[in-house]
Amino acid sequence: MHIQGQGSGKRRWPGGFWRSFIAIVAGNTLYYSLLRYLPEAAQHQPFLLDWGLVVDLWFCVAVYGLTLLFWPLRKGR
């Protein structure tokens, strides 16, 4: 029995592994380099769920969006 998707070759990371990796590393680098200039509510405190995590995520998503502008996806992926 063959299930669709099994054994069909390489599996792809949605949007590209390297694009996501670059967005996370660059977004976190940007966030933590600007951390002291952000309002206190936007500063992440270790081991807590706070608004700082949301702001950090926003930086990563913004960098991901910039990678889509300057590094377009190839067709057929």
PDB file as gemmi writes it, atoms N, CA and C in Angstrom:
CRYST1    1.000    1.000    1.000  90.00  90.00  90.00 P 1                      
ATOM      1  N   MET A   1       0.849  -1.170   0.000  1.00  0.00           N  
ATOM      2  CA  MET A   1       0.000   0.000   0.000  1.00  0.00           C  
ATOM      3  C   MET A   1       0.894   1.232   0.000  1.00  0.00           C  
ATOM      4  N   HIS A   2       0.625   2.172  -0.886  1.00  0.00           N  
ATOM      5  CA  HIS A   2       1.415   3.400  -0.985  1.00  0.00           C  
ATOM      6  C   HIS A   2       0.569   4.581  -0.523  1.00  0.00           C  
ATOM      7  N   ILE A   3       1.063   5.267   0.497  1.00  0.00           N  
ATOM      8  CA  ILE A   3       0.379   6.461   0.990  1.00  0.00           C  
ATOM      9  C   ILE A   3       1.038   7.669   0.349  1.00  0.00           C  
ATOM     10  N   GLN A   4       0.223   8.555  -0.166  1.00  0.00           N  
ATOM     11  CA  GLN A   4       0.752   9.723  -0.857  1.00  0.00           C  
ATOM     12  C   GLN A   4       1.659  10.518   0.081  1.00  0.00           C  
ATOM     13  N   GLY A   5       2.823  10.871  -0.422  1.00  0.00           N  
ATOM     14  CA  GLY A   5       3.765  11.646   0.374  1.00  0.00           C  
ATOM     15  C   GLY A   5       4.867  10.798   0.976  1.00  0.00           C  
ATOM     16  N   GLN A   6       4.645   9.494   1.107  1.00  0.00           N  
ATOM     17  CA  GLN A   6       5.674   8.625   1.663  1.00  0.00           C  
ATOM     18  C   GLN A   6       6.601   8.160   0.568  1.00  0.00           C  
ATOM     19  N   GLY A   7       7.888   8.272   0.822  1.00  0.00           N  
ATOM     20  CA  GLY A   7       8.868   7.774  -0.123  1.00  0.00           C  
ATOM     21  C   GLY A   7       8.882   8.512  -1.444  1.00  0.00           C  
ATOM     22  N   SER A   8       8.347   9.705  -1.475  1.00  0.00           N  
ATOM     23  CA  SER A   8       8.281  10.435  -2.735  1.00  0.00           C  
ATOM     24  C   SER A   8       9.487  11.351  -2.936  1.00  0.00           C  
ATOM     25  N   GLY A   9      10.547  11.132  -2.185  1.00  0.00           N  
ATOM     26  CA  GLY A   9      11.752  11.946  -2.368  1.00  0.00           C  
ATOM     27  C   GLY A   9      11.945  12.921  -1.237  1.00  0.00           C  
ATOM     28  N   LYS A  10      12.584  14.036  -1.574  1.00  0.00           N  
ATOM     29  CA  LYS A  10      12.898  15.047  -0.568  1.00  0.00           C  
ATOM     30  C   LYS A  10      11.641  15.718  -0.046  1.00  0.00           C  
ATOM     31  N   ARG A  11      11.645  15.982   1.220  1.00  0.00           N  
ATOM     32  CA  ARG A  11      10.571  16.771   1.815  1.00  0.00           C  
ATOM     33  C   ARG A  11      11.078  18.191   1.955  1.00  0.00           C  
ATOM     34  N   ARG A  12      10.230  19.130   1.666  1.00  0.00           N  
ATOM     35  CA  ARG A  12      10.630  20.540   1.683  1.00  0.00           C  
ATOM     36  C   ARG A  12      10.060  21.245   2.905  1.00  0.00           C  
ATOM     37  N   TRP A  13      10.847  22.138   3.458  1.00  0.00           N  
ATOM     38  CA  TRP A  13      10.412  23.002   4.547  1.00  0.00           C  
ATOM     39  C   TRP A  13       9.543  24.086   3.921  1.00  0.00           C  
ATOM     40  N   PRO A  14       8.325  24.299   4.402  1.00  0.00           N  
ATOM     41  CA  PRO A  14       7.464  25.313   3.791  1.00  0.00           C  
ATOM     42  C   PRO A  14       8.132  26.689   3.823  1.00  0.00           C  
ATOM     43  N   GLY A  15       8.297  27.294   2.659  1.00  0.00           N  
ATOM     44  CA  GLY A  15       8.926  28.602   2.584  1.00  0.00           C  
ATOM     45  C   GLY A  15      10.431  28.548   2.550  1.00  0.00           C  
ATOM     46  N   GLY A  16      11.011  27.395   2.723  1.00  0.00           N  
ATOM     47  CA  GLY A  16      12.455  27.260   2.673  1.00  0.00           C  
ATOM     48  C   GLY A  16      13.077  27.313   4.055  1.00  0.00           C  
ATOM     49  N   PHE A  17      13.866  26.298   4.362  1.00  0.00           N  
ATOM     50  CA  PHE A  17      14.540  26.235   5.663  1.00  0.00           C  
ATOM     51  C   PHE A  17      15.448  27.429   5.872  1.00  0.00           C  
ATOM     52  N   TRP A  18      16.261  27.771   4.882  1.00  0.00           N  
ATOM     53  CA  TRP A  18      17.245  28.852   5.040  1.00  0.00           C  
ATOM     54  C   TRP A  18      16.569  30.198   5.198  1.00  0.00           C  
ATOM     55  N   ARG A  19      15.474  30.421   4.488  1.00  0.00           N  
ATOM     56  CA  ARG A  19      14.739  31.684   4.636  1.00  0.00           C  
ATOM     57  C   ARG A  19      14.223  31.817   6.074  1.00  0.00           C  
ATOM     58  N   SER A  20      13.660  30.755   6.613  1.00  0.00           N  
ATOM     59  CA  SER A  20      13.151  30.785   7.983  1.00  0.00           C  
ATOM     60  C   SER A  20      14.284  30.946   8.983  1.00  0.00           C  
ATOM     61  N   PHE A  21      15.373  30.240   8.768  1.00  0.00           N  
ATOM     62  CA  PHE A  21      16.528  30.318   9.665  1.00  0.00           C  
ATOM     63  C   PHE A  21      17.092  31.736   9.700  1.00  0.00           C  
ATOM     64  N   ILE A  22      17.263  32.338   8.534  1.00  0.00           N  
ATOM     65  CA  ILE A  22      17.789  33.699   8.448  1.00  0.00           C  
ATOM     66  C   ILE A  22      16.839  34.684   9.122  1.00  0.00           C  
ATOM     67  N   ALA A  23      15.537  34.508   8.928  1.00  0.00           N  
ATOM     68  CA  ALA A  23      14.561  35.401   9.545  1.00  0.00           C  
ATOM     69  C   ALA A  23      14.618  35.317  11.062  1.00  0.00           C  
ATOM     70  N   ILE A  24      14.762  34.122  11.616  1.00  0.00           N  
ATOM     71  CA  ILE A  24      14.812  33.966  13.067  1.00  0.00           C  
ATOM     72  C   ILE A  24      16.094  34.555  13.636  1.00  0.00           C  
ATOM     73  N   VAL A  25      17.227  34.231  13.021  1.00  0.00           N  
ATOM     74  CA  VAL A  25      18.514  34.724  13.533  1.00  0.00           C  
ATOM     75  C   VAL A  25      18.599  36.247  13.388  1.00  0.00           C  
ATOM     76  N   ALA A  26      18.255  36.774  12.220  1.00  0.00           N  
ATOM     77  CA  ALA A  26      18.340  38.227  11.999  1.00  0.00           C  
ATOM     78  C   ALA A  26      17.302  38.979  12.837  1.00  0.00           C  
ATOM     79  N   GLY A  27      16.091  38.431  12.945  1.00  0.00           N  
ATOM     80  CA  GLY A  27      15.055  39.081  13.748  1.00  0.00           C  
ATOM     81  C   GLY A  27      15.428  39.145  15.211  1.00  0.00           C  
ATOM     82  N   ASN A  28      15.956  38.051  15.755  1.00  0.00           N  
ATOM     83  CA  ASN A  28      16.385  38.049  17.156  1.00  0.00           C  
ATOM     84  C   ASN A  28      17.593  38.949  17.373  1.00  0.00           C  
ATOM     85  N   THR A  29      18.518  38.961  16.421  1.00  0.00           N  
ATOM     86  CA  THR A  29      19.676  39.844  16.532  1.00  0.00           C  
ATOM     87  C   THR A  29      19.234  41.305  16.560  1.00  0.00           C  
ATOM     88  N   LEU A  30      18.330  41.653  15.675  1.00  0.00           N  
ATOM     89  CA  LEU A  30      17.815  43.020  15.626  1.00  0.00           C  
ATOM     90  C   LEU A  30      17.066  43.373  16.914  1.00  0.00           C  
ATOM     91  N   TYR A  31      16.211  42.467  17.376  1.00  0.00           N  
ATOM     92  CA  TYR A  31      15.437  42.721  18.602  1.00  0.00           C  
ATOM     93  C   TYR A  31      16.357  42.927  19.797  1.00  0.00           C  
ATOM     94  N   TYR A  32      17.311  42.018  19.996  1.00  0.00           N  
ATOM     95  CA  TYR A  32      18.166  42.124  21.176  1.00  0.00           C  
ATOM     96  C   TYR A  32      19.172  43.262  21.070  1.00  0.00           C  
ATOM     97  N   SER A  33      19.500  43.712  19.859  1.00  0.00           N  
ATOM     98  CA  SER A  33      20.380  44.871  19.741  1.00  0.00           C  
ATOM     99  C   SER A  33      19.623  46.170  20.039  1.00  0.00           C  
ATOM    100  N   LEU A  34      18.309  46.170  19.834  1.00  0.00           N  
ATOM    101  CA  LEU A  34      17.485  47.348  20.114  1.00  0.00           C  
ATOM    102  C   LEU A  34      16.765  47.266  21.458  1.00  0.00           C  
ATOM    103  N   LEU A  35      17.005  46.228  22.213  1.00  0.00           N  
ATOM    104  CA  LEU A  35      16.258  45.961  23.444  1.00  0.00           C  
ATOM    105  C   LEU A  35      16.306  47.126  24.430  1.00  0.00           C  
ATOM    106  N   ARG A  36      17.455  47.727  24.623  1.00  0.00           N  
ATOM    107  CA  ARG A  36      17.555  48.792  25.629  1.00  0.00           C  
ATOM    108  C   ARG A  36      16.830  50.072  25.203  1.00  0.00           C  
ATOM    109  N   TYR A  37      16.505  50.198  23.908  1.00  0.00           N  
ATOM    110  CA  TYR A  37      15.798  51.381  23.425  1.00  0.00           C  
ATOM    111  C   TYR A  37      14.283  51.180  23.388  1.00  0.00           C  
ATOM    112  N   LEU A  38      13.829  49.956  23.593  1.00  0.00           N  
ATOM    113  CA  LEU A  38      12.388  49.660  23.560  1.00  0.00           C  
ATOM    114  C   LEU A  38      11.748  50.023  24.895  1.00  0.00           C  
ATOM    115  N   PRO A  39      10.444  50.313  24.885  1.00  0.00           N  
ATOM    116  CA  PRO A  39       9.749  50.554  26.157  1.00  0.00           C  
ATOM    117  C   PRO A  39       9.837  49.312  27.050  1.00  0.00           C  
ATOM    118  N   GLU A  40       9.742  49.508  28.334  1.00  0.00           N  
ATOM    119  CA  GLU A  40       9.891  48.403  29.280  1.00  0.00           C  
ATOM    120  C   GLU A  40       8.888  47.274  29.026  1.00  0.00           C  
ATOM    121  N   ALA A  41       7.684  47.620  28.615  1.00  0.00           N  
ATOM    122  CA  ALA A  41       6.672  46.592  28.345  1.00  0.00           C  
ATOM    123  C   ALA A  41       7.060  45.711  27.163  1.00  0.00           C  
ATOM    124  N   ALA A  42       7.887  46.223  26.244  1.00  0.00           N  
ATOM    125  CA  ALA A  42       8.293  45.464  25.055  1.00  0.00           C  
ATOM    126  C   ALA A  42       9.599  44.704  25.273  1.00  0.00           C  
ATOM    127  N   GLN A  43      10.160  44.790  26.465  1.00  0.00           N  
ATOM    128  CA  GLN A  43      11.403  44.087  26.772  1.00  0.00           C  
ATOM    129  C   GLN A  43      11.088  42.729  27.381  1.00  0.00           C  
ATOM    130  N   HIS A  44      11.629  41.693  26.777  1.00  0.00           N  
ATOM    131  CA  HIS A  44      11.373  40.331  27.243  1.00  0.00           C  
ATOM    132  C   HIS A  44      12.125  40.048  28.530  1.00  0.00           C  
ATOM    133  N   GLN A  45      11.426  39.442  29.478  1.00  0.00           N  
ATOM    134  CA  GLN A  45      12.036  38.994  30.728  1.00  0.00           C  
ATOM    135  C   GLN A  45      12.210  37.485  30.649  1.00  0.00           C  
ATOM    136  N   PRO A  46      13.399  36.973  30.931  1.00  0.00           N  
ATOM    137  CA  PRO A  46      13.643  35.523  30.804  1.00  0.00           C  
ATOM    138  C   PRO A  46      12.653  34.690  31.621  1.00  0.00           C  
ATOM    139  N   PHE A  47      12.248  33.573  31.039  1.00  0.00           N  
ATOM    140  CA  PHE A  47      11.376  32.571  31.669  1.00  0.00           C  
ATOM    141  C   PHE A  47       9.965  33.073  31.943  1.00  0.00           C  
ATOM    142  N   LEU A  48       9.531  34.116  31.241  1.00  0.00           N  
ATOM    143  CA  LEU A  48       8.172  34.618  31.379  1.00  0.00           C  
ATOM    144  C   LEU A  48       7.523  34.725  30.009  1.00  0.00           C  
ATOM    145  N   LEU A  49       6.212  34.555  29.976  1.00  0.00           N  
ATOM    146  CA  LEU A  49       5.443  34.840  28.762  1.00  0.00           C  
ATOM    147  C   LEU A  49       4.989  36.287  28.884  1.00  0.00           C  
ATOM    148  N   ASP A  50       5.524  37.133  28.024  1.00  0.00           N  
ATOM    149  CA  ASP A  50       5.219  38.549  28.124  1.00  0.00           C  
ATOM    150  C   ASP A  50       5.137  39.176  26.741  1.00  0.00           C  
ATOM    151  N   TRP A  51       4.873  40.482  26.703  1.00  0.00           N  
ATOM    152  CA  TRP A  51       4.742  41.189  25.427  1.00  0.00           C  
ATOM    153  C   TRP A  51       6.071  41.271  24.687  1.00  0.00           C  
ATOM    154  N   GLY A  52       7.168  41.133  25.405  1.00  0.00           N  
ATOM    155  CA  GLY A  52       8.472  41.132  24.754  1.00  0.00           C  
ATOM    156  C   GLY A  52       8.603  39.995  23.754  1.00  0.00           C  
ATOM    157  N   LEU A  53       8.022  38.847  24.060  1.00  0.00           N  
ATOM    158  CA  LEU A  53       8.039  37.722  23.113  1.00  0.00           C  
ATOM    159  C   LEU A  53       7.245  38.048  21.853  1.00  0.00           C  
ATOM    160  N   VAL A  54       6.138  38.752  22.021  1.00  0.00           N  
ATOM    161  CA  VAL A  54       5.321  39.135  20.873  1.00  0.00           C  
ATOM    162  C   VAL A  54       6.088  40.120  19.984  1.00  0.00           C  
ATOM    163  N   VAL A  55       6.772  41.068  20.612  1.00  0.00           N  
ATOM    164  CA  VAL A  55       7.557  42.043  19.856  1.00  0.00           C  
ATOM    165  C   VAL A  55       8.703  41.337  19.137  1.00  0.00           C  
ATOM    166  N   ASP A  56       9.358  40.393  19.815  1.00  0.00           N  
ATOM    167  CA  ASP A  56      10.438  39.617  19.206  1.00  0.00           C  
ATOM    168  C   ASP A  56       9.921  38.829  18.001  1.00  0.00           C  
ATOM    169  N   LEU A  57       8.767  38.199  18.145  1.00  0.00           N  
ATOM    170  CA  LEU A  57       8.151  37.476  17.035  1.00  0.00           C  
ATOM    171  C   LEU A  57       7.856  38.423  15.873  1.00  0.00           C  
ATOM    172  N   TRP A  58       7.384  39.624  16.179  1.00  0.00           N  
ATOM    173  CA  TRP A  58       7.085  40.596  15.140  1.00  0.00           C  
ATOM    174  C   TRP A  58       8.351  40.954  14.350  1.00  0.00           C  
ATOM    175  N   PHE A  59       9.480  41.103  15.051  1.00  0.00           N  
ATOM    176  CA  PHE A  59      10.739  41.383  14.363  1.00  0.00           C  
ATOM    177  C   PHE A  59      11.084  40.246  13.407  1.00  0.00           C  
ATOM    178  N   CYS A  60      10.917  39.001  13.845  1.00  0.00           N  
ATOM    179  CA  CYS A  60      11.229  37.848  12.998  1.00  0.00           C  
ATOM    180  C   CYS A  60      10.302  37.781  11.785  1.00  0.00           C  
ATOM    181  N   VAL A  61       9.025  38.046  11.980  1.00  0.00           N  
ATOM    182  CA  VAL A  61       8.069  38.028  10.874  1.00  0.00           C  
ATOM    183  C   VAL A  61       8.375  39.157   9.887  1.00  0.00           C  
ATOM    184  N   ALA A  62       8.777  40.318  10.405  1.00  0.00           N  
ATOM    185  CA  ALA A  62       9.123  41.441   9.523  1.00  0.00           C  
ATOM    186  C   ALA A  62      10.348  41.107   8.677  1.00  0.00           C  
ATOM    187  N   VAL A  63      11.350  40.482   9.280  1.00  0.00           N  
ATOM    188  CA  VAL A  63      12.540  40.087   8.518  1.00  0.00           C  
ATOM    189  C   VAL A  63      12.168  39.027   7.493  1.00  0.00           C  
ATOM    190  N   TYR A  64      11.280  38.091   7.858  1.00  0.00           N  
ATOM    191  CA  TYR A  64      10.825  37.080   6.905  1.00  0.00           C  
ATOM    192  C   TYR A  64      10.133  37.743   5.714  1.00  0.00           C  
ATOM    193  N   GLY A  65       9.306  38.740   5.985  1.00  0.00           N  
ATOM    194  CA  GLY A  65       8.654  39.475   4.903  1.00  0.00           C  
ATOM    195  C   GLY A  65       9.650  40.179   3.997  1.00  0.00           C  
ATOM    196  N   LEU A  66      10.700  40.738   4.587  1.00  0.00           N  
ATOM    197  CA  LEU A  66      11.745  41.375   3.770  1.00  0.00           C  
ATOM    198  C   LEU A  66      12.481  40.357   2.910  1.00  0.00           C  
ATOM    199  N   THR A  67      12.680  39.154   3.437  1.00  0.00           N  
ATOM    200  CA  THR A  67      13.345  38.127   2.622  1.00  0.00           C  
ATOM    201  C   THR A  67      12.464  37.743   1.435  1.00  0.00           C  
ATOM    202  N   LEU A  68      11.154  37.785   1.608  1.00  0.00           N  
ATOM    203  CA  LEU A  68      10.266  37.486   0.483  1.00  0.00           C  
ATOM    204  C   LEU A  68      10.362  38.549  -0.604  1.00  0.00           C  
ATOM    205  N   LEU A  69      10.590  39.795  -0.198  1.00  0.00           N  
ATOM    206  CA  LEU A  69      10.725  40.872  -1.175  1.00  0.00           C  
ATOM    207  C   LEU A  69      12.022  40.775  -1.974  1.00  0.00           C  
ATOM    208  N   PHE A  70      13.104  40.479  -1.261  1.00  0.00           N  
ATOM    209  CA  PHE A  70      14.423  40.524  -1.888  1.00  0.00           C  
ATOM    210  C   PHE A  70      14.967  39.166  -2.318  1.00  0.00           C  
ATOM    211  N   TRP A  71      14.300  38.100  -1.921  1.00  0.00           N  
ATOM    212  CA  TRP A  71      14.751  36.746  -2.232  1.00  0.00           C  
ATOM    213  C   TRP A  71      13.509  35.923  -2.584  1.00  0.00           C  
ATOM    214  N   PRO A  72      12.933  36.141  -3.771  1.00  0.00           N  
ATOM    215  CA  PRO A  72      11.655  35.503  -4.123  1.00  0.00           C  
ATOM    216  C   PRO A  72      11.753  33.977  -4.185  1.00  0.00           C  
ATOM    217  N   LEU A  73      10.632  33.338  -3.912  1.00  0.00           N  
ATOM    218  CA  LEU A  73      10.566  31.878  -3.988  1.00  0.00           C  
ATOM    219  C   LEU A  73      10.682  31.449  -5.444  1.00  0.00           C  
ATOM    220  N   ARG A  74      11.352  30.319  -5.659  1.00  0.00           N  
ATOM    221  CA  ARG A  74      11.442  29.771  -7.010  1.00  0.00           C  
ATOM    222  C   ARG A  74      10.156  29.016  -7.327  1.00  0.00           C  
ATOM    223  N   LYS A  75       9.745  29.077  -8.589  1.00  0.00           N  
ATOM    224  CA  LYS A  75       8.552  28.327  -8.989  1.00  0.00           C  
ATOM    225  C   LYS A  75       8.868  26.845  -9.010  1.00  0.00           C  
ATOM    226  N   GLY A  76       7.862  26.043  -8.710  1.00  0.00           N  
ATOM    227  CA  GLY A  76       8.031  24.600  -8.703  1.00  0.00           C  
ATOM    228  C   GLY A  76       8.468  24.056  -7.365  1.00  0.00           C  
ATOM    229  N   ARG A  77       8.462  24.905  -6.352  1.00  0.00           N  
ATOM    230  CA  ARG A  77       8.848  24.445  -5.006  1.00  0.00           C  
ATOM    231  C   ARG A  77       7.631  24.208  -4.171  1.00  0.00           C  
TER     232      ARG A  77                                                      
END                                                                             
